[in-house]
Amino acid sequence: MPFEINNKKSKGRPKNSSNKITSEIRRHYQTLISDNLEQLKIDLKSLEPLARLKIIIELSKLVLPRPIDIQDENEQENVDLSALTTDDLRTIVKIFDKYENE
């Protein structure tokens, strides 16, 4: 039975609950890697350096968390000044001058 909009019978999996199938697949995959770790090392060493590096990078994507974009505290957002009047801009300049002279 396909999902129906406004279905009152089931709300689906609760938020932040794990998917049972995904958890099971991950567990089996971890076992597969653990059981074949020595052979994987041998196989990697038999590759050319560039191919070895490509595989290591691809495997890293599966293991390492993805980086998140964090804006630097000192980095400023672009502000559209076109809506400001000449008086507004003069006031802003005075404020900056005041802080520069302190």
XYZ file of C-alpha atoms in Angstrom:
102
model
C 0.000 0.000 0.000
C 1.619 3.295 -1.048
C 1.950 6.229 1.300
C -1.157 8.379 1.375
C -1.166 12.074 2.234
C -2.900 12.831 5.563
C -2.700 9.172 6.600
C -3.882 9.104 10.253
C -3.055 5.448 10.877
C 0.710 5.755 10.998
C 3.103 8.635 11.308
C 6.089 6.567 10.222
C 9.305 6.079 12.117
C 9.760 8.427 15.108
C 12.227 11.285 14.660
C 15.873 10.319 15.338
C 15.065 6.600 15.539
C 17.406 4.321 13.658
C 16.392 2.441 10.561
C 16.587 -1.283 11.432
C 17.658 -2.360 7.954
C 20.360 0.324 7.727
C 21.697 -0.654 11.160
C 21.790 -4.313 10.157
C 23.567 -3.569 6.872
C 26.154 -1.429 8.691
C 26.772 -4.205 11.206
C 27.294 -6.771 8.425
C 29.542 -4.385 6.521
C 31.668 -3.768 9.630
C 32.017 -7.519 10.087
C 32.995 -7.947 6.433
C 35.695 -5.271 6.716
C 36.973 -6.582 10.053
C 37.222 -10.140 8.759
C 39.104 -9.045 5.617
C 41.284 -6.250 6.965
C 44.597 -7.996 6.308
C 43.607 -8.833 2.722
C 42.486 -5.237 2.170
C 45.903 -4.024 3.323
C 47.627 -6.421 0.924
C 45.354 -5.382 -1.930
C 45.956 -1.682 -1.283
C 49.730 -2.183 -1.217
C 49.577 -3.944 -4.585
C 48.020 -0.880 -6.252
C 49.840 1.995 -7.901
C 50.170 5.012 -5.566
C 47.566 7.110 -7.412
C 44.983 4.304 -7.456
C 45.693 3.570 -3.783
C 45.155 7.228 -2.903
C 41.873 7.368 -4.834
C 40.540 4.309 -3.003
C 41.617 5.646 0.389
C 39.855 8.949 -0.340
C 36.668 7.162 -1.432
C 36.716 4.912 1.643
C 37.289 7.943 3.857
C 34.003 9.401 2.629
C 32.230 6.378 4.105
C 33.988 6.539 7.448
C 34.741 10.161 8.259
C 31.969 12.636 9.030
C 31.272 15.217 6.355
C 32.660 18.647 7.188
C 30.098 21.292 7.982
C 30.380 24.860 6.794
C 31.024 27.073 9.801
C 31.271 30.777 9.127
C 34.339 32.371 10.670
C 33.508 34.767 13.504
C 35.517 37.496 11.767
C 33.898 36.861 8.402
C 31.170 39.364 7.657
C 28.063 38.758 5.610
C 27.532 40.895 2.534
C 25.109 43.709 3.262
C 23.169 45.564 0.584
C 23.801 49.228 1.267
C 21.768 50.453 -1.708
C 18.650 50.930 0.422
C 20.439 53.290 2.822
C 20.104 57.018 2.463
C 23.056 59.387 2.331
C 22.320 60.416 5.923
C 22.315 56.753 7.009
C 25.708 56.222 5.387
C 27.122 59.355 7.030
C 25.900 58.128 10.418
C 27.590 54.757 9.851
C 30.846 56.466 8.874
C 30.706 58.631 12.034
C 30.206 55.522 14.177
C 33.200 53.807 12.566
C 35.314 56.920 12.965
C 34.345 57.116 16.637
C 35.471 53.529 17.268
C 38.685 53.986 15.269
C 39.680 57.005 17.343
C 39.087 55.293 20.701
